[in-house]
mmCIF file of N, CA and C in Angstrom:
data_model
loop_
_atom_site.group_PDB
_atom_site.id
_atom_site.type_symbol
_atom_site.label_atom_id
_atom_site.label_comp_id
_atom_site.label_asym_id
_atom_site.label_seq_id
_atom_site.Cartn_x
_atom_site.Cartn_y
_atom_site.Cartn_z
ATOM 1 N N MET L 29 56.955 -10.234 -20.041
ATOM 2 C CA MET L 29 57.416 -9.234 -20.993
ATOM 3 C C MET L 29 56.980 -9.675 -22.390
ATOM 4 N N SER L 30 56.432 -8.761 -23.165
ATOM 5 C CA SER L 30 55.967 -9.083 -24.512
ATOM 6 C C SER L 30 57.155 -9.326 -25.443
ATOM 7 N N LYS L 31 56.885 -9.967 -26.568
ATOM 8 C CA LYS L 31 57.949 -10.227 -27.542
ATOM 9 C C LYS L 31 58.542 -8.918 -28.065
ATOM 10 N N ALA L 32 57.679 -7.905 -28.260
ATOM 11 C CA ALA L 32 58.170 -6.602 -28.729
ATOM 12 C C ALA L 32 59.083 -5.967 -27.678
ATOM 13 N N SER L 33 58.707 -6.070 -26.394
ATOM 14 C CA SER L 33 59.548 -5.526 -25.324
ATOM 15 C C SER L 33 60.877 -6.265 -25.242
ATOM 16 N N GLU L 34 60.813 -7.580 -25.390
ATOM 17 C CA GLU L 34 62.041 -8.387 -25.364
ATOM 18 C C GLU L 34 62.962 -8.008 -26.522
ATOM 19 N N LEU L 35 62.376 -7.817 -27.706
ATOM 20 C CA LEU L 35 63.163 -7.431 -28.873
ATOM 21 C C LEU L 35 63.779 -6.055 -28.662
ATOM 22 N N GLY L 36 63.001 -5.127 -28.126
ATOM 23 C CA GLY L 36 63.518 -3.783 -27.850
ATOM 24 C C GLY L 36 64.656 -3.798 -26.853
ATOM 25 N N LYS L 37 64.515 -4.568 -25.790
ATOM 26 C CA LYS L 37 65.573 -4.688 -24.769
ATOM 27 C C LYS L 37 66.833 -5.306 -25.375
ATOM 28 N N LEU L 38 66.651 -6.351 -26.170
ATOM 29 C CA LEU L 38 67.793 -6.977 -26.839
ATOM 30 C C LEU L 38 68.497 -5.961 -27.734
ATOM 31 N N GLY L 39 67.719 -5.199 -28.501
ATOM 32 C CA GLY L 39 68.298 -4.191 -29.382
ATOM 33 C C GLY L 39 69.090 -3.146 -28.615
ATOM 34 N N GLU L 40 68.540 -2.675 -27.502
ATOM 35 C CA GLU L 40 69.251 -1.679 -26.703
ATOM 36 C C GLU L 40 70.541 -2.246 -26.129
ATOM 37 N N ASP L 41 70.504 -3.491 -25.663
ATOM 38 C CA ASP L 41 71.720 -4.126 -25.143
ATOM 39 C C ASP L 41 72.778 -4.254 -26.242
ATOM 40 N N LEU L 42 72.360 -4.670 -27.442
ATOM 41 C CA LEU L 42 73.284 -4.784 -28.573
ATOM 42 C C LEU L 42 73.857 -3.410 -28.934
ATOM 43 N N ALA L 43 73.010 -2.391 -28.910
ATOM 44 C CA ALA L 43 73.453 -1.032 -29.240
ATOM 45 C C ALA L 43 74.479 -0.526 -28.227
ATOM 46 N N VAL L 44 74.245 -0.776 -26.946
ATOM 47 C CA VAL L 44 75.200 -0.354 -25.912
ATOM 48 C C VAL L 44 76.546 -1.023 -26.150
ATOM 49 N N ASP L 45 76.544 -2.323 -26.364
ATOM 50 C CA ASP L 45 77.804 -3.041 -26.620
ATOM 51 C C ASP L 45 78.511 -2.477 -27.856
ATOM 52 N N PHE L 46 77.739 -2.269 -28.919
ATOM 53 C CA PHE L 46 78.276 -1.737 -30.171
ATOM 54 C C PHE L 46 78.913 -0.359 -29.950
ATOM 55 N N LEU L 47 78.200 0.527 -29.266
ATOM 56 C CA LEU L 47 78.717 1.879 -29.023
ATOM 57 C C LEU L 47 79.941 1.860 -28.123
ATOM 58 N N GLN L 48 79.933 1.033 -27.089
ATOM 59 C CA GLN L 48 81.095 0.952 -26.196
ATOM 60 C C GLN L 48 82.319 0.458 -26.951
ATOM 61 N N GLU L 49 82.128 -0.477 -27.874
ATOM 62 C CA GLU L 49 83.251 -0.963 -28.682
ATOM 63 C C GLU L 49 83.827 0.146 -29.556
ATOM 64 N N LYS L 50 82.982 1.122 -29.907
ATOM 65 C CA LYS L 50 83.432 2.268 -30.719
ATOM 66 C C LYS L 50 83.970 3.403 -29.854
ATOM 67 N N GLY L 51 84.054 3.200 -28.536
ATOM 68 C CA GLY L 51 84.646 4.196 -27.655
ATOM 69 C C GLY L 51 83.665 5.141 -26.991
ATOM 70 N N TYR L 52 82.382 4.884 -27.109
ATOM 71 C CA TYR L 52 81.385 5.730 -26.453
ATOM 72 C C TYR L 52 81.310 5.380 -24.975
ATOM 73 N N GLN L 53 81.177 6.403 -24.149
ATOM 74 C CA GLN L 53 80.958 6.197 -22.724
ATOM 75 C C GLN L 53 79.461 6.380 -22.477
ATOM 76 N N ILE L 54 78.822 5.357 -21.954
ATOM 77 C CA ILE L 54 77.380 5.406 -21.711
ATOM 78 C C ILE L 54 77.126 6.169 -20.415
ATOM 79 N N ILE L 55 76.293 7.190 -20.495
ATOM 80 C CA ILE L 55 75.941 8.005 -19.332
ATOM 81 C C ILE L 55 74.628 7.533 -18.722
ATOM 82 N N ALA L 56 73.654 7.227 -19.579
ATOM 83 C CA ALA L 56 72.333 6.822 -19.087
ATOM 84 C C ALA L 56 71.633 5.962 -20.126
ATOM 85 N N ARG L 57 70.729 5.135 -19.615
ATOM 86 C CA ARG L 57 69.859 4.336 -20.479
ATOM 87 C C ARG L 57 68.421 4.583 -20.058
ATOM 88 N N ASN L 58 67.547 4.649 -21.046
ATOM 89 C CA ASN L 58 66.111 4.819 -20.804
ATOM 90 C C ASN L 58 65.822 6.020 -19.912
ATOM 91 N N TRP L 59 66.447 7.151 -20.246
ATOM 92 C CA TRP L 59 66.243 8.371 -19.483
ATOM 93 C C TRP L 59 64.915 8.988 -19.900
ATOM 94 N N ALA L 60 64.042 9.216 -18.935
ATOM 95 C CA ALA L 60 62.688 9.676 -19.230
ATOM 96 C C ALA L 60 62.469 11.112 -18.786
ATOM 97 N N TYR L 61 61.719 11.824 -19.617
ATOM 98 C CA TYR L 61 61.290 13.183 -19.312
ATOM 99 C C TYR L 61 59.895 13.348 -19.903
ATOM 100 N N ARG L 62 58.945 13.643 -19.038
ATOM 101 C CA ARG L 62 57.542 13.768 -19.446
ATOM 102 C C ARG L 62 57.128 12.541 -20.256
ATOM 103 N N ASN L 63 56.693 12.736 -21.502
ATOM 104 C CA ASN L 63 56.219 11.601 -22.300
ATOM 105 C C ASN L 63 57.279 11.106 -23.287
ATOM 106 N N ALA L 64 58.538 11.380 -23.003
ATOM 107 C CA ALA L 64 59.619 10.956 -23.892
ATOM 108 C C ALA L 64 60.635 10.120 -23.132
ATOM 109 N N GLU L 65 61.260 9.225 -23.850
ATOM 110 C CA GLU L 65 62.337 8.429 -23.282
ATOM 111 C C GLU L 65 63.481 8.389 -24.278
ATOM 112 N N VAL L 66 64.681 8.657 -23.786
ATOM 113 C CA VAL L 66 65.886 8.557 -24.609
ATOM 114 C C VAL L 66 66.501 7.193 -24.308
ATOM 115 N N ASP L 67 66.685 6.395 -25.351
ATOM 116 C CA ASP L 67 67.190 5.037 -25.147
ATOM 117 C C ASP L 67 68.585 5.034 -24.538
ATOM 118 N N ILE L 68 69.490 5.819 -25.127
ATOM 119 C CA ILE L 68 70.881 5.851 -24.656
ATOM 120 C C ILE L 68 71.391 7.292 -24.723
ATOM 121 N N ILE L 69 72.061 7.712 -23.665
ATOM 122 C CA ILE L 69 72.783 8.982 -23.672
ATOM 123 C C ILE L 69 74.254 8.625 -23.458
ATOM 124 N N ALA L 70 75.108 9.141 -24.339
ATOM 125 C CA ALA L 70 76.518 8.767 -24.296
ATOM 126 C C ALA L 70 77.400 9.970 -24.600
ATOM 127 N N GLU L 71 78.680 9.804 -24.297
ATOM 128 C CA GLU L 71 79.700 10.793 -24.644
ATOM 129 C C GLU L 71 80.685 10.140 -25.600
ATOM 130 N N VAL L 72 81.096 10.918 -26.588
ATOM 131 C CA VAL L 72 82.194 10.489 -27.451
ATOM 132 C C VAL L 72 82.860 11.744 -27.988
ATOM 133 N N ASP L 73 84.170 11.740 -27.988
ATOM 134 C CA ASP L 73 84.935 12.919 -28.392
ATOM 135 C C ASP L 73 84.391 14.116 -27.608
ATOM 136 N N SER L 74 83.973 15.153 -28.276
ATOM 137 C CA SER L 74 83.461 16.328 -27.563
ATOM 138 C C SER L 74 81.944 16.432 -27.675
ATOM 139 N N PHE L 75 81.278 15.318 -27.944
ATOM 140 C CA PHE L 75 79.833 15.318 -28.150
ATOM 141 C C PHE L 75 79.078 14.632 -27.013
ATOM 142 N N LEU L 76 77.906 15.166 -26.741
ATOM 143 C CA LEU L 76 76.913 14.505 -25.916
ATOM 144 C C LEU L 76 75.921 13.923 -26.919
ATOM 145 N N VAL L 77 75.793 12.604 -26.950
ATOM 146 C CA VAL L 77 75.039 11.932 -28.002
ATOM 147 C C VAL L 77 73.776 11.295 -27.425
ATOM 148 N N PHE L 78 72.650 11.654 -28.020
ATOM 149 C CA PHE L 78 71.364 11.067 -27.673
ATOM 150 C C PHE L 78 71.047 10.043 -28.761
ATOM 151 N N VAL L 79 70.880 8.795 -28.341
ATOM 152 C CA VAL L 79 70.756 7.699 -29.296
ATOM 153 C C VAL L 79 69.373 7.066 -29.206
ATOM 154 N N GLU L 80 68.719 6.984 -30.350
ATOM 155 C CA GLU L 80 67.459 6.260 -30.466
ATOM 156 C C GLU L 80 67.781 4.908 -31.087
ATOM 157 N N VAL L 81 67.317 3.844 -30.465
ATOM 158 C CA VAL L 81 67.549 2.493 -30.964
ATOM 159 C C VAL L 81 66.254 1.995 -31.589
ATOM 160 N N LYS L 82 66.348 1.541 -32.820
ATOM 161 C CA LYS L 82 65.200 0.963 -33.511
ATOM 162 C C LYS L 82 65.569 -0.460 -33.897
ATOM 163 N N THR L 83 64.792 -1.416 -33.399
ATOM 164 C CA THR L 83 65.078 -2.826 -33.635
ATOM 165 C C THR L 83 63.881 -3.474 -34.301
ATOM 166 N N ARG L 84 64.132 -4.244 -35.333
ATOM 167 C CA ARG L 84 63.071 -4.961 -36.034
ATOM 168 C C ARG L 84 63.533 -6.386 -36.317
ATOM 169 N N SER L 85 62.567 -7.298 -36.319
ATOM 170 C CA SER L 85 62.877 -8.692 -36.631
ATOM 171 C C SER L 85 62.726 -8.961 -38.128
ATOM 172 N N THR L 86 62.165 -8.002 -38.850
ATOM 173 C CA THR L 86 62.031 -8.122 -40.298
ATOM 174 C C THR L 86 62.096 -6.734 -40.914
ATOM 175 N N THR L 87 62.574 -6.681 -42.140
ATOM 176 C CA THR L 87 62.567 -5.412 -42.861
ATOM 177 C C THR L 87 61.505 -5.444 -43.967
ATOM 178 N N ASP L 88 60.585 -6.374 -43.871
ATOM 179 C CA ASP L 88 59.531 -6.497 -44.877
ATOM 180 C C ASP L 88 58.687 -5.227 -44.990
ATOM 181 N N PHE L 89 58.568 -4.491 -43.902
ATOM 182 C CA PHE L 89 57.724 -3.293 -43.893
ATOM 183 C C PHE L 89 58.539 -2.012 -43.839
ATOM 184 N N GLY L 90 59.846 -2.119 -43.957
ATOM 185 C CA GLY L 90 60.714 -0.951 -43.944
ATOM 186 C C GLY L 90 61.915 -1.159 -43.044
ATOM 187 N N LEU L 91 62.892 -0.304 -43.215
ATOM 188 C CA LEU L 91 64.100 -0.358 -42.398
ATOM 189 C C LEU L 91 63.786 0.175 -41.000
ATOM 190 N N PRO L 92 64.506 -0.297 -39.990
ATOM 191 C CA PRO L 92 64.207 0.142 -38.617
ATOM 192 C C PRO L 92 64.188 1.661 -38.448
ATOM 193 N N GLN L 93 65.151 2.347 -39.049
ATOM 194 C CA GLN L 93 65.233 3.796 -38.878
ATOM 195 C C GLN L 93 64.051 4.530 -39.501
ATOM 196 N N GLU L 94 63.345 3.896 -40.404
ATOM 197 C CA GLU L 94 62.176 4.529 -41.030
ATOM 198 C C GLU L 94 60.982 4.614 -40.076
ATOM 199 N N PHE L 95 61.070 3.964 -38.943
ATOM 200 C CA PHE L 95 59.981 3.973 -37.976
ATOM 201 C C PHE L 95 60.099 5.121 -36.970
ATOM 202 N N LEU L 96 61.106 5.953 -37.108
ATOM 203 C CA LEU L 96 61.249 7.142 -36.263
ATOM 204 C C LEU L 96 60.566 8.296 -36.976
ATOM 205 N N LYS L 97 59.455 8.734 -36.431
ATOM 206 C CA LYS L 97 58.625 9.762 -37.058
ATOM 207 C C LYS L 97 58.811 11.112 -36.364
ATOM 208 N N LYS L 98 58.352 12.158 -37.007
ATOM 209 C CA LYS L 98 58.526 13.535 -36.537
ATOM 210 C C LYS L 98 58.045 13.756 -35.097
ATOM 211 N N PRO L 99 56.853 13.262 -34.688
ATOM 212 C CA PRO L 99 56.446 13.485 -33.294
ATOM 213 C C PRO L 99 57.428 12.900 -32.273
ATOM 214 N N GLN L 100 57.985 11.720 -32.573
ATOM 215 C CA GLN L 100 58.957 11.120 -31.657
ATOM 216 C C GLN L 100 60.256 11.925 -31.662
ATOM 217 N N ILE L 101 60.668 12.412 -32.827
ATOM 218 C CA ILE L 101 61.862 13.249 -32.901
ATOM 219 C C ILE L 101 61.678 14.488 -32.031
ATOM 220 N N ASN L 102 60.508 15.114 -32.129
ATOM 221 C CA ASN L 102 60.235 16.302 -31.309
ATOM 222 C C ASN L 102 60.300 15.986 -29.817
ATOM 223 N N ARG L 103 59.758 14.835 -29.405
ATOM 224 C CA ARG L 103 59.824 14.445 -27.991
ATOM 225 C C ARG L 103 61.273 14.199 -27.571
ATOM 226 N N LEU L 104 62.074 13.569 -28.438
ATOM 227 C CA LEU L 104 63.485 13.324 -28.125
ATOM 228 C C LEU L 104 64.253 14.635 -27.955
ATOM 229 N N ILE L 105 63.976 15.596 -28.813
ATOM 230 C CA ILE L 105 64.641 16.892 -28.708
ATOM 231 C C ILE L 105 64.259 17.580 -27.400
ATOM 232 N N THR L 106 62.985 17.507 -27.033
ATOM 233 C CA THR L 106 62.529 18.096 -25.766
ATOM 234 C C THR L 106 63.218 17.425 -24.583
ATOM 235 N N ALA L 107 63.307 16.099 -24.614
ATOM 236 C CA ALA L 107 63.963 15.364 -23.533
ATOM 237 C C ALA L 107 65.454 15.694 -23.481
ATOM 238 N N ALA L 108 66.093 15.791 -24.639
ATOM 239 C CA ALA L 108 67.520 16.133 -24.677
ATOM 240 C C ALA L 108 67.762 17.516 -24.084
ATOM 241 N N ASP L 109 66.911 18.451 -24.441
ATOM 242 C CA ASP L 109 67.022 19.801 -23.893
ATOM 243 C C ASP L 109 66.902 19.776 -22.371
ATOM 244 N N ALA L 110 65.946 19.010 -21.860
ATOM 245 C CA ALA L 110 65.765 18.902 -20.408
ATOM 246 C C ALA L 110 66.997 18.277 -19.754
ATOM 247 N N PHE L 111 67.547 17.233 -20.374
ATOM 248 C CA PHE L 111 68.732 16.579 -19.817
ATOM 249 C C PHE L 111 69.905 17.559 -19.754
ATOM 250 N N VAL L 112 70.120 18.282 -20.846
ATOM 251 C CA VAL L 112 71.237 19.238 -20.905
ATOM 252 C C VAL L 112 71.073 20.308 -19.826
ATOM 253 N N ARG L 113 69.869 20.813 -19.674
ATOM 254 C CA ARG L 113 69.628 21.861 -18.672
ATOM 255 C C ARG L 113 69.794 21.317 -17.247
ATOM 256 N N GLN L 114 69.197 20.163 -16.979
ATOM 257 C CA GLN L 114 69.251 19.589 -15.624
ATOM 258 C C GLN L 114 70.671 19.207 -15.228
ATOM 259 N N SER L 115 71.427 18.683 -16.162
ATOM 260 C CA SER L 115 72.779 18.224 -15.840
ATOM 261 C C SER L 115 73.847 19.285 -16.111
ATOM 262 N N LYS L 116 73.400 20.441 -16.646
ATOM 263 C CA LYS L 116 74.307 21.561 -16.928
ATOM 264 C C LYS L 116 75.483 21.151 -17.824
ATOM 265 N N ARG L 117 75.169 20.360 -18.843
ATOM 266 C CA ARG L 117 76.188 19.894 -19.786
ATOM 267 C C ARG L 117 76.511 20.991 -20.785
ATOM 268 N N LYS L 118 77.747 21.017 -21.231
ATOM 269 C CA LYS L 118 78.202 22.062 -22.149
ATOM 270 C C LYS L 118 78.651 21.515 -23.510
ATOM 271 N N GLU L 119 78.702 20.203 -23.660
ATOM 272 C CA GLU L 119 79.166 19.630 -24.922
ATOM 273 C C GLU L 119 78.191 19.938 -26.061
ATOM 274 N N GLU L 120 78.711 19.815 -27.265
ATOM 275 C CA GLU L 120 77.847 19.909 -28.442
ATOM 276 C C GLU L 120 76.957 18.664 -28.463
ATOM 277 N N VAL L 121 75.694 18.855 -28.822
ATOM 278 C CA VAL L 121 74.718 17.761 -28.815
ATOM 279 C C VAL L 121 74.592 17.162 -30.204
ATOM 280 N N ARG L 122 74.432 15.843 -30.229
ATOM 281 C CA ARG L 122 74.239 15.125 -31.485
ATOM 282 C C ARG L 122 73.167 14.059 -31.285
ATOM 283 N N PHE L 123 72.376 13.808 -32.314
ATOM 284 C CA PHE L 123 71.348 12.768 -32.276
ATOM 285 C C PHE L 123 71.712 11.675 -33.271
ATOM 286 N N ASP L 124 71.826 10.457 -32.773
ATOM 287 C CA ASP L 124 72.153 9.301 -33.606
ATOM 288 C C ASP L 124 71.021 8.283 -33.545
ATOM 289 N N ILE L 125 70.995 7.428 -34.532
ATOM 290 C CA ILE L 125 70.107 6.271 -34.520
ATOM 291 C C ILE L 125 70.972 5.026 -34.653
ATOM 292 N N VAL L 126 70.690 4.019 -33.844
ATOM 293 C CA VAL L 126 71.262 2.699 -34.053
ATOM 294 C C VAL L 126 70.101 1.824 -34.523
ATOM 295 N N ALA L 127 70.182 1.420 -35.785
ATOM 296 C CA ALA L 127 69.132 0.609 -36.416
ATOM 297 C C ALA L 127 69.597 -0.840 -36.445
ATOM 298 N N ILE L 128 68.770 -1.725 -35.892
ATOM 299 C CA ILE L 128 69.147 -3.127 -35.786
ATOM 300 C C ILE L 128 68.077 -3.989 -36.432
ATOM 301 N N SER L 129 68.509 -4.837 -37.355
ATOM 302 C CA SER L 129 67.640 -5.844 -37.961
ATOM 303 C C SER L 129 68.160 -7.199 -37.512
ATOM 304 N N ILE L 130 67.271 -8.006 -36.961
ATOM 305 C CA ILE L 130 67.691 -9.326 -36.495
ATOM 306 C C ILE L 130 67.019 -10.371 -37.371
ATOM 307 N N ARG L 131 67.820 -11.027 -38.181
ATOM 308 C CA ARG L 131 67.318 -12.066 -39.085
ATOM 309 C C ARG L 131 67.955 -13.392 -38.702
ATOM 310 N N LYS L 132 67.115 -14.368 -38.434
ATOM 311 C CA LYS L 132 67.605 -15.702 -38.056
ATOM 312 C C LYS L 132 68.610 -15.605 -36.914
ATOM 313 N N SER L 133 68.296 -14.788 -35.923
ATOM 314 C CA SER L 133 69.104 -14.578 -34.708
ATOM 315 C C SER L 133 70.436 -13.887 -34.966
ATOM 316 N N ILE L 134 70.623 -13.341 -36.167
ATOM 317 C CA ILE L 134 71.870 -12.644 -36.482
ATOM 318 C C ILE L 134 71.565 -11.152 -36.626
ATOM 319 N N PRO L 135 72.116 -10.323 -35.713
ATOM 320 C CA PRO L 135 71.836 -8.888 -35.794
ATOM 321 C C PRO L 135 72.695 -8.187 -36.844
ATOM 322 N N GLU L 136 72.060 -7.285 -37.584
ATOM 323 C CA GLU L 136 72.765 -6.368 -38.480
ATOM 324 C C GLU L 136 72.590 -4.984 -37.876
ATOM 325 N N ILE L 137 73.704 -4.322 -37.578
ATOM 326 C CA ILE L 137 73.653 -3.039 -36.884
ATOM 327 C C ILE L 137 74.141 -1.939 -37.815
ATOM 328 N N GLN L 138 73.337 -0.888 -37.920
ATOM 329 C CA GLN L 138 73.714 0.293 -38.688
ATOM 330 C C GLN L 138 73.668 1.494 -37.747
ATOM 331 N N HIS L 139 74.766 2.221 -37.678
ATOM 332 C CA HIS L 139 74.866 3.409 -36.827
ATOM 333 C C HIS L 139 74.776 4.639 -37.714
ATOM 334 N N ILE L 140 73.745 5.435 -37.495
ATOM 335 C CA ILE L 140 73.541 6.646 -38.287
ATOM 336 C C ILE L 140 73.853 7.840 -37.393
ATOM 337 N N GLU L 141 75.020 8.419 -37.598
ATOM 338 C CA GLU L 141 75.420 9.595 -36.820
ATOM 339 C C GLU L 141 74.753 10.831 -37.402
ATOM 340 N N ARG L 142 74.410 11.761 -36.516
ATOM 341 C CA ARG L 142 73.757 13.013 -36.930
ATOM 342 C C ARG L 142 72.503 12.718 -37.753
ATOM 343 N N ALA L 143 71.673 11.838 -37.236
ATOM 344 C CA ALA L 143 70.468 11.407 -37.948
ATOM 345 C C ALA L 143 69.468 12.540 -38.123
ATOM 346 N N PHE L 144 69.444 13.446 -37.167
ATOM 347 C CA PHE L 144 68.626 14.649 -37.259
ATOM 348 C C PHE L 144 69.263 15.707 -36.386
ATOM 349 N N TYR L 145 68.789 16.930 -36.528
ATOM 350 C CA TYR L 145 69.438 18.059 -35.858
ATOM 351 C C TYR L 145 68.519 18.766 -34.894
ATOM 352 N N TRP L 146 69.138 19.391 -33.916
ATOM 353 C CA TRP L 146 68.476 20.179 -32.896
ATOM 354 C C TRP L 146 68.643 21.645 -33.296
ATOM 355 N N PHE L 147 67.558 22.285 -33.621
ATOM 356 C CA PHE L 147 67.639 23.678 -34.082
ATOM 357 C C PHE L 147 67.205 24.610 -32.999
#
C-alpha cells in the first residue's frame, strides 16, 4: 500500500471514530458507483449524510478541504443520488467534509457540515 493510500485509510478511520463519537451511525464506507466513491455514508438526526474525507500530512499547499474540486463534487452528487434511489431512502440529504491534517502524528480534525448542496 502506498503512503498516500495509508494516509487516506488512516484519515477515514479517524473520521469514522470522530463521527461516531458525535452520534453518527455509519451505514457504509467506500461506497462506489461508476467512477465515484463516497468515503462515508452515515445517519444523524433526520439526515442521510454523505461524507468526503480529505487527509493531508501538511498544509503547506493548502487546507485539506481545498482539494475537493467541482468534478469530484459532481461525481459525489451522482453517487449520492444513486445510493438514495437504490436504497429507497427518504431522509433529507446532506454533504459534509471531514478535513484532517496530521502534523507530527497528531491529527487535527475539522468537520464541515453542509459543505456543498445537492440541487
